[in-house]
Amino acid sequence: MFQQPNRIDTVKAMAREAIDALDALPADALRGAEFDRDFCARLVINDELVGEDFREAGAEILRHLARIEPDETIARELDRAMRRLRDAINGSYCTAVAFSIERASSIQQAA
């Protein structure tokens, strides 16, 4: 049988794609959101993607990007970065929920 990818590995890959997509944007697109972008990148490097910190920082970046009125030259890249980041945030949340369900189930079975 084929081995399915680990949930954490999937979220890591999604988060790396999101960071890469953010880095592909012009520098002034992230002006004002550099701290959150760097914080997200550190969380990716440290494999700390399932906690709220990643989701909150990612949401801050999304709010920042949503305020941009892009011209034709960056509209596609901006949309791609926002989609990738949204996917990573959703993946993080779904993984956290799945882990909490598994934990509750194992505690219940142990009792």
XYZ file of N, CA and C in Angstrom:
333
model
N 0.832 -1.188 0.000
C 0.000 0.000 0.000
C 0.876 1.252 0.000
N 0.312 2.304 -0.503
C 1.017 3.581 -0.508
C 0.892 4.235 0.859
N 1.975 4.830 1.296
C 1.959 5.520 2.572
C 1.433 6.932 2.364
N 0.459 7.321 3.182
C -0.092 8.663 3.071
C 0.830 9.650 3.778
N 0.921 10.860 3.238
C 1.781 11.851 3.885
C 1.249 12.206 5.274
N 2.150 12.476 6.155
C 1.834 12.897 7.505
C 1.105 14.244 7.436
N 0.120 14.442 8.310
C -0.624 15.715 8.322
C 0.314 16.904 8.511
N 1.243 16.753 9.432
C 2.177 17.852 9.710
C 3.012 18.168 8.477
N 3.477 17.126 7.781
C 4.279 17.347 6.573
C 3.481 18.086 5.510
N 2.205 17.760 5.404
C 1.341 18.433 4.436
C 1.203 19.914 4.782
N 0.973 20.207 6.051
C 0.840 21.604 6.477
C 2.162 22.348 6.280
N 3.289 21.688 6.573
C 4.607 22.312 6.354
C 4.788 22.686 4.892
N 4.439 21.758 4.008
C 4.582 22.027 2.574
C 3.697 23.199 2.156
N 2.473 23.231 2.672
C 1.559 24.328 2.344
C 2.105 25.661 2.863
N 2.644 25.644 4.071
C 3.177 26.873 4.661
C 4.416 27.349 3.906
N 5.261 26.426 3.496
C 6.446 26.816 2.709
C 6.027 27.440 1.381
N 5.014 26.851 0.746
C 4.509 27.420 -0.508
C 3.962 28.822 -0.277
N 3.288 29.026 0.845
C 2.738 30.346 1.159
C 3.858 31.365 1.354
N 4.895 30.987 2.094
C 6.030 31.895 2.310
C 6.714 32.205 0.984
N 6.894 31.190 0.147
C 7.506 31.410 -1.172
C 6.660 32.359 -2.015
N 5.332 32.198 -1.954
C 4.441 33.073 -2.719
C 4.504 34.505 -2.185
N 4.610 34.659 -0.870
C 4.757 36.003 -0.292
C 6.072 36.631 -0.729
N 7.121 35.827 -0.758
C 8.435 36.337 -1.165
C 8.477 36.720 -2.640
N 7.576 36.165 -3.441
C 7.527 36.492 -4.868
C 6.852 37.843 -5.125
N 6.178 38.378 -4.117
C 5.526 39.684 -4.266
C 6.571 40.797 -4.232
N 6.261 41.932 -4.842
C 7.168 43.078 -4.726
C 7.329 43.472 -3.254
N 8.488 43.981 -2.905
C 8.801 44.302 -1.505
C 7.786 45.260 -0.888
N 7.310 46.231 -1.659
C 6.376 47.194 -1.081
C 4.996 46.605 -0.821
N 4.676 45.444 -1.376
C 3.382 44.805 -1.101
C 3.308 44.336 0.348
N 4.438 43.965 0.913
C 4.467 43.490 2.303
C 4.906 44.571 3.290
N 5.111 45.787 2.793
C 5.538 46.860 3.689
C 4.477 47.049 4.778
N 4.914 46.912 6.014
C 3.989 46.993 7.142
C 3.611 45.624 7.685
N 3.911 44.577 6.939
C 3.596 43.213 7.385
C 4.853 42.353 7.466
N 6.003 43.002 7.425
C 7.262 42.252 7.432
C 7.432 41.423 8.699
N 7.055 41.985 9.842
C 7.208 41.258 11.099
C 6.401 39.964 11.071
N 5.136 40.062 10.649
C 4.285 38.867 10.601
C 4.806 37.851 9.597
N 5.300 38.315 8.461
C 5.861 37.407 7.460
C 7.083 36.687 8.021
N 7.974 37.437 8.673
C 9.172 36.834 9.259
C 8.812 35.877 10.392
N 7.818 36.238 11.182
C 7.360 35.383 12.272
C 6.813 34.068 11.717
N 6.002 34.150 10.667
C 5.479 32.935 10.027
C 6.619 32.074 9.488
N 7.588 32.703 8.871
C 8.722 31.952 8.328
C 9.487 31.238 9.440
N 9.665 31.909 10.587
C 10.338 31.260 11.725
C 9.535 30.071 12.232
N 8.223 30.218 12.292
C 7.374 29.114 12.738
C 7.467 27.935 11.775
N 7.563 28.217 10.485
C 7.723 27.150 9.492
C 9.051 26.433 9.726
N 10.116 27.185 9.905
C 11.440 26.595 10.129
C 11.456 25.749 11.403
N 10.767 26.230 12.443
C 10.756 25.529 13.730
C 9.654 24.475 13.835
N 8.937 24.229 12.746
C 7.846 23.235 12.731
C 6.779 23.520 13.787
N 6.418 24.768 13.943
C 5.398 25.169 14.913
C 4.176 25.721 14.176
N 3.574 24.870 13.367
C 2.508 25.331 12.475
C 1.106 25.009 12.955
N 0.977 24.168 13.953
C -0.351 23.737 14.367
C -0.931 24.665 15.433
N -0.120 25.494 16.029
C -0.595 26.404 17.064
C -1.279 27.636 16.505
N -1.866 28.380 17.411
C -2.594 29.586 17.018
C -1.676 30.689 16.504
N -0.428 30.695 16.935
C 0.492 31.764 16.518
C 0.599 31.854 15.003
N 0.763 30.714 14.345
C 0.874 30.705 12.885
C -0.414 31.218 12.246
N -1.541 30.738 12.738
C -2.826 31.150 12.144
C -3.091 32.637 12.361
N -2.770 33.146 13.536
C -3.000 34.568 13.813
C -2.088 35.464 12.975
N -0.813 35.108 12.884
C 0.112 35.910 12.071
C -0.275 35.833 10.597
N -0.670 34.651 10.146
C -1.120 34.491 8.763
C -2.359 35.320 8.473
N -3.284 35.357 9.430
C -4.503 36.158 9.257
C -4.171 37.647 9.187
N -3.188 38.086 9.976
C -2.753 39.490 9.909
C -2.208 39.820 8.521
N -1.421 38.906 7.976
C -0.872 39.123 6.628
C -2.003 39.171 5.608
N -2.966 38.259 5.730
C -4.104 38.263 4.799
C -4.866 39.580 4.862
N -5.097 40.087 6.073
C -5.799 41.376 6.199
C -4.998 42.491 5.533
N -3.685 42.452 5.718
C -2.817 43.457 5.090
C -2.920 43.374 3.565
N -2.817 42.161 3.036
C -2.855 41.982 1.577
C -4.224 42.333 0.997
N -5.282 42.108 1.765
C -6.634 42.406 1.277
C -6.849 43.904 1.077
N -6.078 44.722 1.765
C -6.214 46.181 1.624
C -5.506 46.724 0.390
N -4.702 45.897 -0.247
C -3.951 46.341 -1.423
C -4.867 46.352 -2.639
N -4.787 47.424 -3.400
C -5.486 47.476 -4.681
C -4.432 47.256 -5.759
N -4.291 46.006 -6.201
C -3.178 45.679 -7.098
C -3.407 46.179 -8.518
N -2.306 46.504 -9.161
C -2.399 46.782 -10.589
C -2.276 45.441 -11.318
N -2.391 45.491 -12.614
C -2.391 44.259 -13.410
C -1.118 43.446 -13.258
N -0.015 44.111 -12.976
C 1.265 43.404 -12.945
C 1.406 42.468 -11.749
N 0.755 42.777 -10.625
C 0.908 41.903 -9.459
C -0.386 41.222 -9.025
N -1.470 41.463 -9.731
C -2.760 40.906 -9.309
C -2.718 39.386 -9.196
N -2.148 38.730 -10.173
C -2.092 37.262 -10.158
C -1.213 36.757 -9.016
N -0.048 37.385 -8.817
C 0.856 36.968 -7.745
C 0.237 37.214 -6.373
N -0.470 38.335 -6.240
C -1.135 38.649 -4.979
C -2.223 37.621 -4.681
N -3.021 37.295 -5.681
C -4.072 36.296 -5.508
C -3.471 34.942 -5.135
N -2.396 34.573 -5.793
C -1.735 33.293 -5.512
C -1.214 33.260 -4.077
N -0.572 34.335 -3.640
C -0.035 34.392 -2.277
C -1.154 34.293 -1.247
N -2.246 34.987 -1.494
C -3.367 34.947 -0.555
C -3.994 33.555 -0.504
N -4.146 32.916 -1.660
C -4.709 31.555 -1.674
C -3.807 30.578 -0.941
N -2.503 30.660 -1.206
C -1.557 29.749 -0.550
C -1.568 29.952 0.970
N -1.601 31.197 1.395
C -1.607 31.478 2.826
C -2.907 31.011 3.474
N -4.024 31.253 2.809
C -5.315 30.776 3.316
C -5.325 29.257 3.439
N -4.788 28.576 2.426
C -4.718 27.111 2.462
C -3.874 26.630 3.637
N -2.750 27.284 3.884
C -1.875 26.891 4.995
C -2.563 27.118 6.343
N -3.257 28.233 6.476
C -3.985 28.518 7.716
C -5.074 27.471 7.930
N -5.838 27.173 6.881
C -6.889 26.162 6.996
C -6.310 24.789 7.311
N -5.193 24.441 6.677
C -4.539 23.165 6.955
C -4.076 23.079 8.396
N -3.537 24.171 8.915
C -3.103 24.220 10.309
C -4.289 24.003 11.244
N -5.382 24.682 10.964
C -6.574 24.558 11.804
C -7.137 23.135 11.760
N -7.265 22.580 10.567
C -7.808 21.221 10.427
C -6.924 20.199 11.136
N -5.624 20.374 11.057
C -4.698 19.465 11.730
C -4.830 19.596 13.243
N -4.946 20.812 13.737
C -5.117 21.019 15.178
C -6.409 20.373 15.666
N -7.479 20.516 14.905
C -8.758 19.904 15.277
C -8.637 18.383 15.270
N -8.007 17.837 14.231
C -7.844 16.385 14.143
C -7.027 15.859 15.318
N -5.969 16.574 15.684
C -5.152 16.149 16.825
C -5.950 16.196 18.124
N -6.760 17.223 18.298
C -7.538 17.312 19.536
C -8.595 16.214 19.597
N -9.163 15.851 18.463
C -10.130 14.749 18.428
C -9.434 13.432 18.754
N -8.262 13.212 18.157
C -7.508 11.990 18.444
C -7.124 11.918 19.914
N -6.725 13.028 20.469
C -6.331 13.064 21.879
C -7.521 12.764 22.773
N -8.651 13.389 22.492
C -9.851 13.141 23.291
C -10.276 11.680 23.188
N -10.163 11.133 22.007
C -10.534 9.734 21.798
C -9.612 8.801 22.573
N -8.314 9.072 22.544
C -7.372 8.206 23.260
C -7.533 8.339 24.771
N -7.854 9.529 25.258
C -8.103 9.715 26.690
C -9.355 8.950 27.094
N -10.371 9.013 26.252
C -11.624 8.322 26.538
C -11.417 6.809 26.552
N -10.609 6.311 25.623
C -10.335 4.874 25.574
C -9.519 4.431 26.779
N -8.639 5.287 27.265
C -7.804 4.940 28.414
C -8.607 4.914 29.713
N -9.697 5.654 29.739
C -10.506 5.742 30.972
C -11.380 4.541 31.195
